[in-house]
PDB file of C-alpha atoms and ligand atoms in Angstrom:
ATOM      1  CA  MET J   1     164.382 108.313  67.458  1.00 94.00           C
ATOM      2  CA  LYS J   2     165.243 108.329  70.939  1.00 97.00           C
ATOM      3  CA  LEU J   3     166.512 104.533  71.958  1.00 98.00           C
ATOM      4  CA  ASP J   4     169.768 103.231  71.723  1.00 98.00           C
ATOM      5  CA  ALA J   5     169.416 100.927  69.604  1.00 98.00           C
ATOM      6  CA  GLN J   6     170.549  98.427  73.059  1.00 98.00           C
ATOM      7  CA  THR J   7     167.325 100.026  74.743  1.00 98.00           C
ATOM      8  CA  ILE J   8     165.084  98.825  71.979  1.00 98.00           C
ATOM      9  CA  ALA J   9     166.214  95.542  72.405  1.00 98.00           C
ATOM     10  CA  ASP J  10     165.832  95.851  75.619  1.00 98.00           C
ATOM     11  CA  LEU J  11     162.169  96.450  74.860  1.00 98.00           C
ATOM     12  CA  ALA J  12     161.857  94.080  72.376  1.00 98.00           C
ATOM     13  CA  THR J  13     162.423  90.992  75.212  1.00 98.00           C
ATOM     14  CA  HIS J  14     160.605  92.795  77.853  1.00 98.00           C
ATOM     15  CA  LEU J  15     157.180  92.451  75.803  1.00 98.00           C
ATOM     16  CA  GLU J  16     157.698  89.840  73.986  1.00 98.00           C
ATOM     17  CA  ASP J  17     158.397  88.232  76.977  1.00 98.00           C
ATOM     18  CA  ALA J  18     155.572  89.137  78.803  1.00 98.00           C
ATOM     19  CA  GLU J  19     153.344  87.574  75.651  1.00 98.00           C
ATOM     20  CA  LEU J  20     155.743  84.336  75.706  1.00 98.00           C
ATOM     21  CA  LYS J  21     154.862  84.147  79.215  1.00 98.00           C
ATOM     22  CA  ALA J  22     150.469  86.136  79.292  1.00 98.00           C
ATOM     23  CA  HIS J  23     151.905  87.764  82.720  1.00 98.00           C
ATOM     24  CA  ASP J  24     150.795  91.790  82.786  1.00 98.00           C
ATOM     25  CA  VAL J  25     153.998  95.114  83.441  1.00 98.00           C
ATOM     26  CA  THR J  26     153.905  98.542  82.843  1.00 97.00           C
ATOM     27  CA  LYS J  27     153.278 100.604  79.459  1.00 97.00           C
ATOM     28  CA  ILE J  28     156.588 101.228  78.890  1.00 98.00           C
ATOM     29  CA  THR J  29     156.570 105.251  78.418  1.00 98.00           C
ATOM     30  CA  ASP J  30     156.634 105.493  82.550  1.00 97.00           C
ATOM     31  CA  ALA J  31     159.974 104.451  82.237  1.00 97.00           C
ATOM     32  CA  HIS J  32     160.459 105.989  78.739  1.00 98.00           C
ATOM     33  CA  PRO J  33     159.098 108.787  78.021  1.00 97.00           C
ATOM     34  CA  HIS J  34     160.509 110.647  76.186  1.00 97.00           C
ATOM     35  CA  MET J  35     160.901 108.084  73.394  1.00 98.00           C
ATOM     36  CA  ASP J  36     158.759 109.180  69.996  1.00 97.00           C
ATOM     37  CA  TRP J  37     156.715 106.619  66.655  1.00 96.00           C
ATOM     38  CA  ASP J  38     159.360 105.514  65.059  1.00 97.00           C
ATOM     39  CA  ASP J  39     160.956 104.516  68.776  1.00 98.00           C
ATOM     40  CA  ALA J  40     158.324 102.342  68.532  1.00 98.00           C
ATOM     41  CA  TYR J  41     157.725 100.898  64.881  1.00 98.00           C
ATOM     42  CA  ALA J  42     161.960  99.322  65.812  1.00 98.00           C
ATOM     43  CA  ILE J  43     160.352  97.478  69.213  1.00 98.00           C
ATOM     44  CA  GLN J  44     157.284  95.782  67.602  1.00 98.00           C
ATOM     45  CA  ASP J  45     159.929  95.492  64.329  1.00 98.00           C
ATOM     46  CA  GLU J  46     163.000  93.396  66.263  1.00 98.00           C
ATOM     47  CA  ILE J  47     159.751  91.302  67.947  1.00 98.00           C
ATOM     48  CA  ARG J  48     158.975  90.740  64.613  1.00 98.00           C
ATOM     49  CA  ARG J  49     162.626  89.588  64.096  1.00 98.00           C
ATOM     50  CA  ARG J  50     162.343  87.367  66.567  1.00 98.00           C
ATOM     51  CA  LYS J  51     159.989  85.859  65.744  1.00 98.00           C
ATOM     52  CA  GLU J  52     160.747  85.484  61.692  1.00 98.00           C
ATOM     53  CA  GLY J  53     164.042  83.962  63.291  1.00 98.00           C
ATOM     54  CA  ARG J  54     162.759  81.284  65.569  1.00 98.00           C
ATOM     55  CA  GLY J  55     160.686  80.182  62.620  1.00 98.00           C
ATOM     56  CA  GLN J  56     157.811  81.957  62.907  1.00 98.00           C
ATOM     57  CA  ARG J  57     155.679  83.966  59.537  1.00 98.00           C
ATOM     58  CA  THR J  58     154.518  86.348  59.773  1.00 98.00           C
ATOM     59  CA  ALA J  59     151.056  85.671  58.680  1.00 98.00           C
ATOM     60  CA  GLY J  60     149.270  88.331  57.502  1.00 98.00           C
ATOM     61  CA  LEU J  61     149.065  92.402  58.951  1.00 99.00           C
ATOM     62  CA  LYS J  62     146.957  94.931  61.435  1.00 98.00           C
ATOM     63  CA  ALA J  63     145.213  98.555  61.296  1.00 98.00           C
ATOM     64  CA  GLY J  64     144.020  98.403  64.980  1.00 97.00           C
ATOM     65  CA  LEU J  65     142.106 101.366  66.941  1.00 97.00           C
ATOM     66  CA  THR J  66     140.161 102.006  63.211  1.00 97.00           C
ATOM     67  CA  SER J  67     136.604 102.209  64.518  1.00 95.00           C
ATOM     68  CA  PHE J  68     135.203 104.711  66.942  1.00 88.00           C
ATOM     69  CA  ALA J  69     134.372 102.415  69.326  1.00 92.00           C
ATOM     70  CA  LYS J  70     137.647 101.197  69.535  1.00 92.00           C
ATOM     71  CA  MET J  71     139.150 104.418  69.535  1.00 90.00           C
ATOM     72  CA  LYS J  72     136.487 105.721  72.709  1.00 90.00           C
ATOM     73  CA  GLN J  73     136.977 102.361  73.877  1.00 90.00           C
ATOM     74  CA  MET J  74     141.096 103.171  74.799  1.00 89.00           C
ATOM     75  CA  GLY J  75     140.716 106.977  74.567  1.00 88.00           C
ATOM     76  CA  VAL J  76     142.979 107.263  71.208  1.00 87.00           C
ATOM     77  CA  GLU J  77     142.769 109.041  67.754  1.00 85.00           C
ATOM     78  CA  THR J  78     145.068 107.815  66.256  1.00 90.00           C
ATOM     79  CA  PRO J  79     144.836 103.972  64.260  1.00 95.00           C
ATOM     80  CA  VAL J  80     148.252 101.366  64.077  1.00 97.00           C
ATOM     81  CA  PHE J  81     149.525  99.311  62.600  1.00 98.00           C
ATOM     82  CA  GLY J  82     151.011  95.643  64.134  1.00 98.00           C
ATOM     83  CA  PHE J  83     151.026  91.819  61.951  1.00 99.00           C
ATOM     84  CA  VAL J  84     149.771  87.960  62.932  1.00 99.00           C
ATOM     85  CA  SER J  85     152.155  85.508  63.106  1.00 98.00           C
ATOM     86  CA  ASP J  86     151.401  82.159  61.525  1.00 98.00           C
ATOM     87  CA  TYR J  87     152.044  80.411  65.644  1.00 98.00           C
ATOM     88  CA  MET J  88     148.635  83.126  66.793  1.00 98.00           C
ATOM     89  CA  ALA J  89     146.113  81.612  64.259  1.00 98.00           C
ATOM     90  CA  ARG J  90     143.629  79.059  65.366  1.00 98.00           C
ATOM     91  CA  PRO J  91     141.376  77.558  63.099  1.00 98.00           C
ATOM     92  CA  ASP J  92     137.638  78.137  63.314  1.00 98.00           C
ATOM     93  CA  GLY J  93     134.451  77.185  65.793  1.00 98.00           C
ATOM     94  CA  GLY J  94     138.496  75.696  67.689  1.00 98.00           C
ATOM     95  CA  GLU J  95     139.236  76.217  70.951  1.00 98.00           C
ATOM     96  CA  ILE J  96     141.298  78.938  72.714  1.00 98.00           C
ATOM     97  CA  LYS J  97     143.868  78.296  75.841  1.00 98.00           C
ATOM     98  CA  THR J  98     142.702  81.152  78.345  1.00 98.00           C
ATOM     99  CA  SER J  99     145.820  80.002  80.572  1.00 98.00           C
ATOM    100  CA  GLU J 100     148.505  81.129  77.479  1.00 98.00           C
ATOM    101  CA  LEU J 101     146.419  84.291  77.113  1.00 98.00           C
ATOM    102  CA  ILE J 102     146.668  87.363  79.947  1.00 98.00           C
ATOM    103  CA  HIS J 103     142.770  89.559  79.412  1.00 98.00           C
ATOM    104  CA  PRO J 104     141.777  88.668  75.816  1.00 98.00           C
ATOM    105  CA  LYS J 105     139.112  90.316  74.573  1.00 98.00           C
ATOM    106  CA  VAL J 106     137.811  89.753  70.992  1.00 98.00           C
ATOM    107  CA  GLU J 107     136.943  92.286  67.802  1.00 98.00           C
ATOM    108  CA  ALA J 108     134.834  91.841  64.666  1.00 98.00           C
ATOM    109  CA  GLU J 109     138.006  92.515  61.954  1.00 98.00           C
ATOM    110  CA  ILE J 110     136.363  92.714  57.776  1.00 98.00           C
ATOM    111  CA  CYS J 111     139.214  91.755  56.392  1.00 98.00           C
ATOM    112  CA  ILE J 112     141.417  91.460  52.853  1.00 98.00           C
ATOM    113  CA  VAL J 113     144.059  89.391  50.297  1.00 98.00           C
ATOM    114  CA  THR J 114     146.093  91.617  47.838  1.00 98.00           C
ATOM    115  CA  LYS J 115     146.851  90.489  44.853  1.00 98.00           C
ATOM    116  CA  ALA J 116     148.715  93.026  43.614  1.00 98.00           C
ATOM    117  CA  ALA J 117     151.054  95.368  45.933  1.00 98.00           C
ATOM    118  CA  LEU J 118     150.466  98.511  47.411  1.00 98.00           C
ATOM    119  CA  ARG J 119     152.455 100.901  48.016  1.00 97.00           C
ATOM    120  CA  GLY J 120     152.197 104.759  49.838  1.00 97.00           C
ATOM    121  CA  PRO J 121     152.770 107.640  49.762  1.00 98.00           C
ATOM    122  CA  GLY J 122     148.962 108.259  48.302  1.00 98.00           C
ATOM    123  CA  CYS J 123     147.295 105.081  48.425  1.00 98.00           C
ATOM    124  CA  HIS J 124     143.955 105.611  48.345  1.00 98.00           C
ATOM    125  CA  VAL J 125     140.655 103.186  48.359  1.00 98.00           C
ATOM    126  CA  GLY J 126     140.735 103.292  44.668  1.00 98.00           C
ATOM    127  CA  ALA J 127     143.355 101.636  44.371  1.00 98.00           C
ATOM    128  CA  VAL J 128     142.613  99.711  47.233  1.00 98.00           C
ATOM    129  CA  LEU J 129     139.584  98.117  45.724  1.00 98.00           C
ATOM    130  CA  ALA J 130     141.373  98.254  42.139  1.00 98.00           C
ATOM    131  CA  ALA J 131     144.084  95.255  44.689  1.00 98.00           C
ATOM    132  CA  VAL J 132     141.718  93.223  46.437  1.00 98.00           C
ATOM    133  CA  ASP J 133     141.562  89.445  45.906  1.00 98.00           C
ATOM    134  CA  PHE J 134     138.598  88.889  48.127  1.00 98.00           C
ATOM    135  CA  VAL J 135     137.405  89.008  51.708  1.00 98.00           C
ATOM    136  CA  VAL J 136     137.325  86.929  54.327  1.00 98.00           C
ATOM    137  CA  PRO J 137     135.952  87.872  57.657  1.00 98.00           C
ATOM    138  CA  ALA J 138     137.268  86.821  60.760  1.00 98.00           C
ATOM    139  CA  VAL J 139     137.531  87.805  64.687  1.00 98.00           C
ATOM    140  CA  GLU J 140     140.664  88.942  66.735  1.00 98.00           C
ATOM    141  CA  ILE J 141     141.740  87.924  69.752  1.00 98.00           C
ATOM    142  CA  ILE J 142     143.570  90.972  71.466  1.00 98.00           C
ATOM    143  CA  ASP J 143     145.689  90.408  74.499  1.00 98.00           C
ATOM    144  CA  SER J 144     147.523  94.127  76.070  1.00 98.00           C
ATOM    145  CA  ARG J 145     150.404  93.069  78.045  1.00 98.00           C
ATOM    146  CA  TYR J 146     149.838  96.302  79.472  1.00 98.00           C
ATOM    147  CA  ARG J 147     148.387  95.837  83.544  1.00 97.00           C
ATOM    148  CA  ASP J 148     144.517  96.710  83.129  1.00 96.00           C
ATOM    149  CA  PHE J 149     144.550  97.258  79.304  1.00 95.00           C
ATOM    150  CA  LYS J 150     145.686 100.525  80.147  1.00 93.00           C
ATOM    151  CA  PHE J 151     148.463 101.957  77.443  1.00 91.00           C
ATOM    152  CA  ASP J 152     149.408 104.515  75.125  1.00 93.00           C
ATOM    153  CA  LEU J 153     149.608 104.571  71.126  1.00 95.00           C
ATOM    154  CA  LYS J 154     153.479 104.169  71.356  1.00 97.00           C
ATOM    155  CA  SER J 155     153.234 101.914  74.211  1.00 97.00           C
ATOM    156  CA  VAL J 156     150.568 100.046  71.852  1.00 97.00           C
ATOM    157  CA  VAL J 157     152.810  99.925  69.077  1.00 98.00           C
ATOM    158  CA  ALA J 158     155.329  98.914  70.601  1.00 98.00           C
ATOM    159  CA  ASP J 159     153.883  95.351  72.467  1.00 98.00           C
ATOM    160  CA  ASN J 160     153.019  94.868  68.487  1.00 98.00           C
ATOM    161  CA  THR J 161     148.562  96.364  68.648  1.00 98.00           C
ATOM    162  CA  SER J 162     148.143  93.423  71.342  1.00 98.00           C
ATOM    163  CA  ALA J 163     147.969  91.301  68.328  1.00 98.00           C
ATOM    164  CA  SER J 164     147.545  87.789  70.454  1.00 98.00           C
ATOM    165  CA  ARG J 165     145.329  85.026  68.505  1.00 98.00           C
ATOM    166  CA  PHE J 166     142.866  84.988  65.453  1.00 99.00           C
ATOM    167  CA  VAL J 167     140.219  82.722  64.072  1.00 99.00           C
ATOM    168  CA  VAL J 168     139.796  83.605  59.818  1.00 98.00           C
ATOM    169  CA  GLY J 169     136.170  82.507  58.576  1.00 98.00           C
ATOM    170  CA  SER J 170     136.060  80.371  55.854  1.00 91.00           C
ATOM    171  CA  ARG J 171     134.074  81.566  52.943  1.00 94.00           C
ATOM    172  CA  MET J 172     136.000  84.164  50.999  1.00 95.00           C
ATOM    173  CA  ARG J 173     133.774  86.061  48.829  1.00 97.00           C
ATOM    174  CA  ALA J 174     134.915  88.696  45.401  1.00 98.00           C
ATOM    175  CA  ILE J 175     134.856  92.185  46.859  1.00 97.00           C
ATOM    176  CA  ASP J 176     132.866  93.310  43.691  1.00 94.00           C
ATOM    177  CA  GLY J 177     129.622  93.050  44.467  1.00 90.00           C
ATOM    178  CA  LEU J 178     130.245  93.659  48.124  1.00 96.00           C
ATOM    179  CA  ASP J 179     129.870  97.304  49.789  1.00 97.00           C
ATOM    180  CA  LEU J 180     132.321  96.996  53.148  1.00 98.00           C
ATOM    181  CA  ARG J 181     130.506 100.639  54.333  1.00 98.00           C
ATOM    182  CA  THR J 182     127.213  98.483  54.590  1.00 98.00           C
ATOM    183  CA  LEU J 183     128.063  94.747  55.793  1.00 98.00           C
ATOM    184  CA  GLY J 184     126.494  93.392  59.077  1.00 98.00           C
ATOM    185  CA  VAL J 185     128.323  92.726  61.980  1.00 98.00           C
ATOM    186  CA  VAL J 186     126.095  90.680  64.900  1.00 98.00           C
ATOM    187  CA  LEU J 187     128.313  90.042  67.988  1.00 98.00           C
ATOM    188  CA  GLU J 188     127.078  86.974  70.176  1.00 98.00           C
ATOM    189  CA  LYS J 189     128.847  85.698  73.429  1.00 98.00           C
ATOM    190  CA  ASN J 190     127.596  83.314  74.875  1.00 98.00           C
ATOM    191  CA  GLY J 191     124.873  83.551  72.337  1.00 98.00           C
ATOM    192  CA  GLU J 192     123.002  87.121  73.761  1.00 98.00           C
ATOM    193  CA  ILE J 193     124.285  90.076  71.719  1.00 98.00           C
ATOM    194  CA  VAL J 194     127.200  92.163  72.573  1.00 98.00           C
ATOM    195  CA  ALA J 195     127.740  94.119  70.078  1.00 98.00           C
ATOM    196  CA  MET J 196     126.496  95.906  66.231  1.00 98.00           C
ATOM    197  CA  ALA J 197     128.377  97.274  63.919  1.00 98.00           C
ATOM    198  CA  ALA J 198     128.129  97.841  60.342  1.00 98.00           C
ATOM    199  CA  GLY J 199     131.638  98.323  58.463  1.00 98.00           C
ATOM    200  CA  ALA J 200     131.601 101.785  58.320  1.00 98.00           C
ATOM    201  CA  ALA J 201     132.371 102.320  62.088  1.00 97.00           C
ATOM    202  CA  VAL J 202     136.182 101.575  60.639  1.00 97.00           C
ATOM    203  CA  LEU J 203     137.277 105.548  58.821  1.00 96.00           C
ATOM    204  CA  GLY J 204     134.355 105.164  57.500  1.00 96.00           C
ATOM    205  CA  ASN J 205     135.262 102.567  54.645  1.00 98.00           C
ATOM    206  CA  PRO J 206     137.637  99.306  56.092  1.00 98.00           C
ATOM    207  CA  LEU J 207     139.282  99.435  53.198  1.00 98.00           C
ATOM    208  CA  THR J 208     141.031 103.351  54.452  1.00 97.00           C
ATOM    209  CA  ALA J 209     141.958 101.251  56.614  1.00 98.00           C
ATOM    210  CA  VAL J 210     144.206  99.027  53.860  1.00 98.00           C
ATOM    211  CA  ALA J 211     145.127 102.512  52.889  1.00 98.00           C
ATOM    212  CA  MET J 212     146.500 104.547  56.018  1.00 97.00           C
ATOM    213  CA  LEU J 213     148.757 101.327  56.011  1.00 98.00           C
ATOM    214  CA  ALA J 214     149.858 101.007  52.644  1.00 98.00           C
ATOM    215  CA  ASN J 215     151.181 105.312  53.092  1.00 98.00           C
ATOM    216  CA  HIS J 216     152.493 104.550  57.114  1.00 97.00           C
ATOM    217  CA  LEU J 217     154.308 101.512  55.810  1.00 98.00           C
ATOM    218  CA  GLY J 218     155.878 104.244  52.200  1.00 98.00           C
ATOM    219  CA  ALA J 219     156.384 106.585  54.136  1.00 96.00           C
ATOM    220  CA  ARG J 220     159.332 103.507  55.675  1.00 95.00           C
ATOM    221  CA  GLY J 221     160.235 101.992  52.512  1.00 97.00           C
ATOM    222  CA  GLN J 222     157.740  99.447  52.497  1.00 97.00           C
ATOM    223  CA  GLU J 223     154.814  98.601  51.522  1.00 98.00           C
ATOM    224  CA  ILE J 224     151.961  95.781  50.975  1.00 98.00           C
ATOM    225  CA  PRO J 225     153.534  93.102  48.840  1.00 98.00           C
ATOM    226  CA  ALA J 226     151.258  91.051  47.432  1.00 98.00           C
ATOM    227  CA  GLY J 227     148.709  88.354  48.499  1.00 98.00           C
ATOM    228  CA  THR J 228     149.207  89.236  52.144  1.00 98.00           C
ATOM    229  CA  PHE J 229     146.421  89.105  54.311  1.00 98.00           C
ATOM    230  CA  VAL J 230     145.184  92.784  55.984  1.00 99.00           C
ATOM    231  CA  MET J 231     142.902  92.460  59.289  1.00 98.00           C
ATOM    232  CA  THR J 232     141.548  96.130  59.186  1.00 98.00           C
ATOM    233  CA  GLY J 233     139.791  96.645  63.082  1.00 98.00           C
ATOM    234  CA  GLY J 234     137.803  95.740  64.656  1.00 97.00           C
ATOM    235  CA  VAL J 235     134.264  96.895  63.663  1.00 97.00           C
ATOM    236  CA  THR J 236     133.128  97.486  67.818  1.00 96.00           C
ATOM    237  CA  GLU J 237     134.294  98.020  70.944  1.00 96.00           C
ATOM    238  CA  ALA J 238     136.240  95.304  71.690  1.00 97.00           C
ATOM    239  CA  ILE J 239     134.678  91.721  74.152  1.00 98.00           C
ATOM    240  CA  SER J 240     136.389  90.775  77.626  1.00 98.00           C
ATOM    241  CA  VAL J 241     136.276  86.978  77.338  1.00 98.00           C
ATOM    242  CA  GLN J 242     136.852  83.921  79.794  1.00 98.00           C
ATOM    243  CA  ALA J 243     137.618  81.061  79.825  1.00 98.00           C
ATOM    244  CA  GLY J 244     133.792  79.161  79.576  1.00 98.00           C
ATOM    245  CA  ASP J 245     132.798  81.668  77.663  1.00 99.00           C
ATOM    246  CA  SER J 246     131.702  80.925  73.518  1.00 98.00           C
ATOM    247  CA  VAL J 247     131.049  83.541  71.152  1.00 99.00           C
ATOM    248  CA  ASN J 248     129.644  83.790  67.509  1.00 98.00           C
ATOM    249  CA  VAL J 249     130.036  86.687  65.170  1.00 98.00           C
ATOM    250  CA  ARG J 250     127.400  87.094  62.413  1.00 98.00           C
ATOM    251  CA  PHE J 251     128.523  88.670  58.938  1.00 98.00           C
ATOM    252  CA  GLN J 252     126.489  90.151  56.852  1.00 98.00           C
ATOM    253  CA  ASP J 253     127.524  88.210  52.823  1.00 97.00           C
ATOM    254  CA  LEU J 254     130.892  86.397  54.523  1.00 98.00           C
ATOM    255  CA  GLY J 255     129.108  83.817  57.538  1.00 98.00           C
ATOM    256  CA  SER J 256     130.020  83.137  60.396  1.00 98.00           C
ATOM    257  CA  VAL J 257     133.148  82.382  62.803  1.00 98.00           C
ATOM    258  CA  SER J 258     133.362  81.240  66.551  1.00 98.00           C
ATOM    259  CA  MET J 259     135.341  79.728  68.769  1.00 98.00           C
ATOM    260  CA  ARG J 260     135.182  78.939  72.807  1.00 98.00           C
ATOM    261  CA  PHE J 261     137.349  80.016  75.321  1.00 99.00           C
ATOM    262  CA  VAL J 262     138.392  77.056  77.661  1.00 98.00           C
TER     263      VAL J 262
HETATM  264  C1  OOG D   1     144.943  97.767  70.545  1.00 63.15           C
HETATM  265  C2  OOG D   1     145.230  96.600  69.343  1.00 63.15           C
HETATM  266  C3  OOG D   1     143.533  97.532  68.549  1.00 63.15           C
HETATM  267  C4  OOG D   1     141.513  96.380  66.741  1.00 63.15           C
HETATM  268  O1  OOG D   1     141.741  95.938  65.716  1.00 63.15           O
HETATM  269  O2  OOG D   1     140.781  98.044  67.213  1.00 63.15           O
HETATM  270  C5  OOG D   1     142.846  96.531  67.240  1.00 63.15           C
HETATM  271  C6  OOG D   1     144.660  97.065  71.465  1.00 63.15           C
HETATM  272  O3  OOG D   1     143.058  98.300  71.430  1.00 63.15           O
HETATM  273  O4  OOG D   1     145.122  96.797  72.740  1.00 63.15           O
HETATM  274  O5  OOG D   1     143.404  95.255  67.040  1.00 63.15           O
HETATM  275 MG1   MG D   2     142.347  93.894  65.757  1.00 63.15          MG
END
């Protein structure tokens, strides 16, 4: 750790304020170029503690920057991990208010819910397969608090990996009989196809992202508890949206997830 406790607390307030008041800020590594990974996750943990202290439940965990398209879009090479809170959830087919957001983008994500705890190190796709209760589709709405979505990895980790809103589909499926690698995803904005991919775009298999999350938490003495909703990361590049846009994502075997931005 390179930052002291006060600086971590101040940066958590700074970034969470930007989220809650929907205004952008410059990336924090500009003022704190020496901050390290532990500092970045400590800031994110402090943001989570504040939300939970206010009674906002943590609704799930997320992996981000896990697809080759996302890594290329953001110019980075390492996945990152964050969380989503209950107040960020919106219903399938519902409206999302852009006045509460800075510069939202949508991502199509293959998600799982666990039925057994997963703990690294040494967690692998086989262990994840055994621990999956069911698979669900979701759309994540990311909204980096950083000006023009320009950041480096430590800044984005501190900013809870741009987590902002999420919409979970209503069709769940058992994992047996599904091949997540060949599962097709088609993202439509205002009725036009704007991106498409198969699950293998995420690290070869979206379950690899879950194993990496378990290994990341294991290194810090934590685990993915049973019953956890885990988002494995956008399969395509993220697509900018604004008020008036409708988004519909078709997931092979898992139905569609849609929303309207107002
Ligand atoms: C970071 C969050 C990325 C994903 O699914 O790749 C993410 C960002 O691109 O702002 O959630
Ligand atoms: Mg995401």
